[in-house]
PDB file of C-alpha atoms in Angstrom:
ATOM      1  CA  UNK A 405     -31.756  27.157 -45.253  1.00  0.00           C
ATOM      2  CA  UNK A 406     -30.992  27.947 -48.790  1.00  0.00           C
ATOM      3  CA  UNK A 407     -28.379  30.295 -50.097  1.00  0.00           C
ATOM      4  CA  UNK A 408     -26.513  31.915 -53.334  1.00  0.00           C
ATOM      5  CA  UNK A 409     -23.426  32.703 -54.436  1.00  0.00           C
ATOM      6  CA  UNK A 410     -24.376  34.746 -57.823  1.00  0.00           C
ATOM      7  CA  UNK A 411     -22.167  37.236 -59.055  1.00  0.00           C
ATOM      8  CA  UNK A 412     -23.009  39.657 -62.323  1.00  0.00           C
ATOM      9  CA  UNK A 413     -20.414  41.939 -63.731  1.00  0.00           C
ATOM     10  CA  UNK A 414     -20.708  44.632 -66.382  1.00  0.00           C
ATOM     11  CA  UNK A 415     -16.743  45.925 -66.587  1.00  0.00           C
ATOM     12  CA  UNK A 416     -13.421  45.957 -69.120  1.00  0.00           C
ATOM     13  CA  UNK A 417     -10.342  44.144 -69.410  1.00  0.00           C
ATOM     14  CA  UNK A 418      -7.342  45.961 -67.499  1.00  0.00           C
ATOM     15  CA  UNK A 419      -5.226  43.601 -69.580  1.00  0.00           C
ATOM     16  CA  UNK A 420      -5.027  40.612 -72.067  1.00  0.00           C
ATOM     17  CA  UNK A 421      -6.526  37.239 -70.553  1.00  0.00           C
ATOM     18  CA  UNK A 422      -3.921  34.926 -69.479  1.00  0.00           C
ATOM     19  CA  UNK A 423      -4.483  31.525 -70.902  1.00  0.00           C
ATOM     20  CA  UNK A 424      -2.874  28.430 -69.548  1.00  0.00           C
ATOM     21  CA  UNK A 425      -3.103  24.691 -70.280  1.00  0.00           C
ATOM     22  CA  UNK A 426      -3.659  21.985 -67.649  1.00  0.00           C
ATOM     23  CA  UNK A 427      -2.175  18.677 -68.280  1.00  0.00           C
ATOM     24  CA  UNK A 428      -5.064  17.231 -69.646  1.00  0.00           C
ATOM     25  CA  UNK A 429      -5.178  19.918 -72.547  1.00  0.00           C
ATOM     26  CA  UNK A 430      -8.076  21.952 -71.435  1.00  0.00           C
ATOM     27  CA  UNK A 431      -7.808  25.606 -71.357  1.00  0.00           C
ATOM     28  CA  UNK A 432      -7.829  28.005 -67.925  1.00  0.00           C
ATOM     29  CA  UNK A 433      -8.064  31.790 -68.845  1.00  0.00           C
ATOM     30  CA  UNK A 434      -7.625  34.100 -66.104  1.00  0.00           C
ATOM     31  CA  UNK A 435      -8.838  37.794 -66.540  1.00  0.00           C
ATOM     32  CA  UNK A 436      -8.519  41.079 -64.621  1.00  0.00           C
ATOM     33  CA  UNK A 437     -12.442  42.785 -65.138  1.00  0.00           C
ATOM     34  CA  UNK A 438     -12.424  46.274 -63.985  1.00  0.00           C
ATOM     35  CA  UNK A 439     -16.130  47.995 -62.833  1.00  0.00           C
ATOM     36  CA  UNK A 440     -16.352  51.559 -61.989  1.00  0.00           C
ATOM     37  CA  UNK A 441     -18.996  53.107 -60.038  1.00  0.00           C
ATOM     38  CA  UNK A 442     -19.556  57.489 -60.167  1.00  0.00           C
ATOM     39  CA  UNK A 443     -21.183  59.917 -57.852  1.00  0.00           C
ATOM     40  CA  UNK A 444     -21.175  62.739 -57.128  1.00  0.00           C
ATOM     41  CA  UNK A 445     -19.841  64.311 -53.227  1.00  0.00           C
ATOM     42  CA  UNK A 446     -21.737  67.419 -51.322  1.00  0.00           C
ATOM     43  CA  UNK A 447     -20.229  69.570 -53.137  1.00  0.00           C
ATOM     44  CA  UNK A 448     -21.451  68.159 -56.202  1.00  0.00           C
ATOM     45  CA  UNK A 449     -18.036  67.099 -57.584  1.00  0.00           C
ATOM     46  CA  UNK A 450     -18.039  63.854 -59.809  1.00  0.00           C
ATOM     47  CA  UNK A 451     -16.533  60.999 -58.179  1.00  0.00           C
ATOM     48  CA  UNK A 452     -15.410  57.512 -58.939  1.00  0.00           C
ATOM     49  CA  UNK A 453     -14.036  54.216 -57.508  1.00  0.00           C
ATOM     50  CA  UNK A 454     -12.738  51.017 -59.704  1.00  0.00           C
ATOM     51  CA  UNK A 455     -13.309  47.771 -58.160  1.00  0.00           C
ATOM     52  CA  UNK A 456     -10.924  44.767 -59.917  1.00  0.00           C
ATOM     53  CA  UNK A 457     -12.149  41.508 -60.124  1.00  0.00           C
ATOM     54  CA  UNK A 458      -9.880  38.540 -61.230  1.00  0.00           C
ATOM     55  CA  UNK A 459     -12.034  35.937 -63.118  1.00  0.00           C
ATOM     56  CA  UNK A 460     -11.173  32.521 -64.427  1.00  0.00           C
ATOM     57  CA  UNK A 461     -12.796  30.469 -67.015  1.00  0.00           C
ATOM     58  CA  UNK A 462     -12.386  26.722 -68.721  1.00  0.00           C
ATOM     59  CA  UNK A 463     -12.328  25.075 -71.587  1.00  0.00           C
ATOM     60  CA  UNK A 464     -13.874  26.478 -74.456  1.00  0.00           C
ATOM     61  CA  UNK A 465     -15.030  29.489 -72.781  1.00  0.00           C
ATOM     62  CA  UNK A 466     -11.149  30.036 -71.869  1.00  0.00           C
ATOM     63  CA  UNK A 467     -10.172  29.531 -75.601  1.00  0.00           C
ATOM     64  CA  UNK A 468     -12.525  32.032 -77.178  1.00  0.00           C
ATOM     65  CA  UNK A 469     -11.728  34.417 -73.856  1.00  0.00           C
ATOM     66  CA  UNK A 470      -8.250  34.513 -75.631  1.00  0.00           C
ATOM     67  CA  UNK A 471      -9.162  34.877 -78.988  1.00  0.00           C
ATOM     68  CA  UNK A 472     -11.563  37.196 -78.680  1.00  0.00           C
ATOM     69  CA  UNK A 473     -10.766  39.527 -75.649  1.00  0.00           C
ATOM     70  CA  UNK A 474      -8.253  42.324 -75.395  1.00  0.00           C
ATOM     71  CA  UNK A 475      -7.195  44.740 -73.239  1.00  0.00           C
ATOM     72  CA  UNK A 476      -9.946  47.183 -72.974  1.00  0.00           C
ATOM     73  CA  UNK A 477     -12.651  44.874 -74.038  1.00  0.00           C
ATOM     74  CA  UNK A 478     -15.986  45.627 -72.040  1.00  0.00           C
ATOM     75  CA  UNK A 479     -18.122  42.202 -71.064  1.00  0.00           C
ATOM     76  CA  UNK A 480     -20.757  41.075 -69.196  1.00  0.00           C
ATOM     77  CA  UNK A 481     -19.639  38.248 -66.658  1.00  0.00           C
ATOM     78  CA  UNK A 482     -22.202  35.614 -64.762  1.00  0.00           C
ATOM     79  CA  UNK A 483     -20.617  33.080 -62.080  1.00  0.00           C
ATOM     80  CA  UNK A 484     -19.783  32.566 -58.651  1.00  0.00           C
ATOM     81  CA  UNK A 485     -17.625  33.515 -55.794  1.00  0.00           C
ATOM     82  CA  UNK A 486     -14.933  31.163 -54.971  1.00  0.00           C
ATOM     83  CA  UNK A 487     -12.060  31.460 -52.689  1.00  0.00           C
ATOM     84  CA  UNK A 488      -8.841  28.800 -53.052  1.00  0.00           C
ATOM     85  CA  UNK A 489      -6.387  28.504 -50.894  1.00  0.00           C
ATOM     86  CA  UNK A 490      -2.524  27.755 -52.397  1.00  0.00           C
ATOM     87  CA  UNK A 491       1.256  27.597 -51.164  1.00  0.00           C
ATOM     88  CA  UNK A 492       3.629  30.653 -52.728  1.00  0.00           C
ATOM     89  CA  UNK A 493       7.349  29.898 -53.999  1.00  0.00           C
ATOM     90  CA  UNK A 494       8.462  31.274 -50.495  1.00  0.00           C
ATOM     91  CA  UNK A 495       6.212  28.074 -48.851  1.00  0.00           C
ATOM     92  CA  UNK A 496       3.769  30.701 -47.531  1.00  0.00           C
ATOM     93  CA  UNK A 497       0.030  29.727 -47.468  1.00  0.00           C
ATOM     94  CA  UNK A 498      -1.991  32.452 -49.560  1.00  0.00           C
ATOM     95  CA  UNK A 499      -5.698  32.780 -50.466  1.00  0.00           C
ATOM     96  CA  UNK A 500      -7.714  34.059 -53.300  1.00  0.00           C
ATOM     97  CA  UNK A 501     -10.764  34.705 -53.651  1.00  0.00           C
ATOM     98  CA  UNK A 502     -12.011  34.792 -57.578  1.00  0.00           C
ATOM     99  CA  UNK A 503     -15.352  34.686 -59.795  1.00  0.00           C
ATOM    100  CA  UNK A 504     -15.372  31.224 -62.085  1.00  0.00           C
ATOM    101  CA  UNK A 505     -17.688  32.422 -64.705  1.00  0.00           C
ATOM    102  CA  UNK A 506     -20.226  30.213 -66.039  1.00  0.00           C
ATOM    103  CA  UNK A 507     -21.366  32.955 -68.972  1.00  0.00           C
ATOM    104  CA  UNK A 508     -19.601  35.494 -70.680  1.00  0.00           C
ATOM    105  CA  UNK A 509     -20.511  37.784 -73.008  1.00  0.00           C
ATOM    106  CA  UNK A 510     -18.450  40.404 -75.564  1.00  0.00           C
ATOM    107  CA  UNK A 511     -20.534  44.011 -75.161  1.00  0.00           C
ATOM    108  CA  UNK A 512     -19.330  46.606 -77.337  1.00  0.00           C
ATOM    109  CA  UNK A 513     -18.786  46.697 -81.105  1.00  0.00           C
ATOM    110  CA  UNK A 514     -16.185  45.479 -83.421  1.00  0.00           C
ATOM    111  CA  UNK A 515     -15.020  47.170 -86.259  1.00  0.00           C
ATOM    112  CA  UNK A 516     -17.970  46.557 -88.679  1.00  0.00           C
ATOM    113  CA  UNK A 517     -20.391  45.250 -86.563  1.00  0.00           C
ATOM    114  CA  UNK A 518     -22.203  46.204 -83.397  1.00  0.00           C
ATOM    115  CA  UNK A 519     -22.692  44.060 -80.625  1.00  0.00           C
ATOM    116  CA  UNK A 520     -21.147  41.059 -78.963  1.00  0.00           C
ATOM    117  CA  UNK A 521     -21.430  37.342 -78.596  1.00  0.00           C
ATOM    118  CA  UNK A 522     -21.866  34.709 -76.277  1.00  0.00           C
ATOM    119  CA  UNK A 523     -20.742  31.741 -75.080  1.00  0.00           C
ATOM    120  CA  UNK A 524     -22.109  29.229 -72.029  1.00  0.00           C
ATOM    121  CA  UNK A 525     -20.528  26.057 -71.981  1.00  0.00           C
ATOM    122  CA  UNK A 526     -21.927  22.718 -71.797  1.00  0.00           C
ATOM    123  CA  UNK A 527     -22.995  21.662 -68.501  1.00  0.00           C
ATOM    124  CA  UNK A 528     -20.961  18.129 -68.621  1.00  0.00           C
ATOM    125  CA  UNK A 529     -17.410  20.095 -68.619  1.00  0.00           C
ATOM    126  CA  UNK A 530     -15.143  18.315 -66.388  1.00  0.00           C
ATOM    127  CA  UNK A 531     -11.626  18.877 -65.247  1.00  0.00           C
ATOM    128  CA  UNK A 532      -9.557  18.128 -61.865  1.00  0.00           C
ATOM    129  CA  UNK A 533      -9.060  21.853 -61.804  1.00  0.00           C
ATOM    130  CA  UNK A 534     -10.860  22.554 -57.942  1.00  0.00           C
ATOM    131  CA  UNK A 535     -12.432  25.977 -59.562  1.00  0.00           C
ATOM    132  CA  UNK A 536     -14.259  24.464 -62.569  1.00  0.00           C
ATOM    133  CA  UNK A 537     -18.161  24.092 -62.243  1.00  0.00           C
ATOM    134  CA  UNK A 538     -19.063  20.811 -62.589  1.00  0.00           C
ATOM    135  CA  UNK A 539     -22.540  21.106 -62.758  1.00  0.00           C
ATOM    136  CA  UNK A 540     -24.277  24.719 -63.458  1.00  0.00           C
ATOM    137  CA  UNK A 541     -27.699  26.250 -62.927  1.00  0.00           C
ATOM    138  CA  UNK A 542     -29.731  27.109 -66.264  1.00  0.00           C
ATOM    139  CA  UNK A 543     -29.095  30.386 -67.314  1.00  0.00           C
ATOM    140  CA  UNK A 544     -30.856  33.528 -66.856  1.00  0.00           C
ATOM    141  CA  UNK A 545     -32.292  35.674 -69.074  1.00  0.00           C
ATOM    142  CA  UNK A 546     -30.236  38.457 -68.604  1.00  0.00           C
ATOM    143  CA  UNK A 547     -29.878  39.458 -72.482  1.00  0.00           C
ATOM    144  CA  UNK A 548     -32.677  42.637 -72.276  1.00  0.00           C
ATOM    145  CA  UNK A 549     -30.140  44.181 -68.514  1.00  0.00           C
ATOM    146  CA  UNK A 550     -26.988  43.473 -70.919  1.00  0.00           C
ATOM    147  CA  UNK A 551     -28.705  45.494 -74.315  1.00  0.00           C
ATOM    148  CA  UNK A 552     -29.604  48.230 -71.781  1.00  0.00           C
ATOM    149  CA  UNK A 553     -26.112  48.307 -70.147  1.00  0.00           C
ATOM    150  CA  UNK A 554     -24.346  48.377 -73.320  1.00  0.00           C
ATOM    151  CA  UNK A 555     -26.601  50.838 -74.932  1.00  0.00           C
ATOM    152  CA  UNK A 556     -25.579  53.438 -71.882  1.00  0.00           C
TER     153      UNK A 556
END
């Protein structure tokens, strides 16, 4: 039987990415994606709901995730659901459950310029880290959703 674990998010940055540094020098950014759906009720009021979304990305993805992205910063985020299981300071089991992107893309403009960029990396990135891909499906072509998204 076969099955998917795809996830595609539009959203911004509630804050700066964290970036961290494993032991073997490759980068881990962690970021905090926020998506907001509207509506409106019966009574025709407008209505909203913000879902957040913790995401984590490697190597060079990781590094130009903290050059590039700021608080605020809206992107478009391809990957997979993944949930890890770790031991608090207090010796208490804890879960959680996160996206590891394997695409990213900067939506929005810059000063000067409009649009974003991209960045997929190579499908040979290793690390011990138990969230990193290490092997990833070819990409879609997503690039004609993402112009739409952005131009809304």
């Amino acid at each position: 039987m076969a099955s998917l674990n795809k996830v595609m998010l539009i959203g911004n940055l509630g804050r700066d990415p964290e970036i961290r540094y494993m032991p073997s020098g490759d980068a881990i950014a962690t970021l905090n994606l926020a998506t907001t759906d509207t509506w409106k009720d019966k009574g025709g009021e407008k209505q909203e709901r913000t879902e957040w979304h913790r995401v984590v990305m490697f190597g060079k993805q990781a590094e130009i995730a903290g050059e590039y992205l700021k608080k605020g910063s809206q992107i478009y985020i391809e990957g997979r659901l993944q949930t890890r299981k770790w031991t608090d300071k207090s010796n208490v089991e804890r879960y959680t459950t996160e996206i590891v992107a394997d695409r990213m893309q900067m939506l929005g403009g810059r000063s000067g310029s409009s649009g974003g960029g991209s960045y997929e990396p190579p499908a040979d990135q290793g690390s011990d880290y138990p969230g990193n891909p290490s092997a990833k499906p070819a990409a879609s072509n997503t690039s004609r959703i993402i112009d739409a998204c952005a131009a809304s």
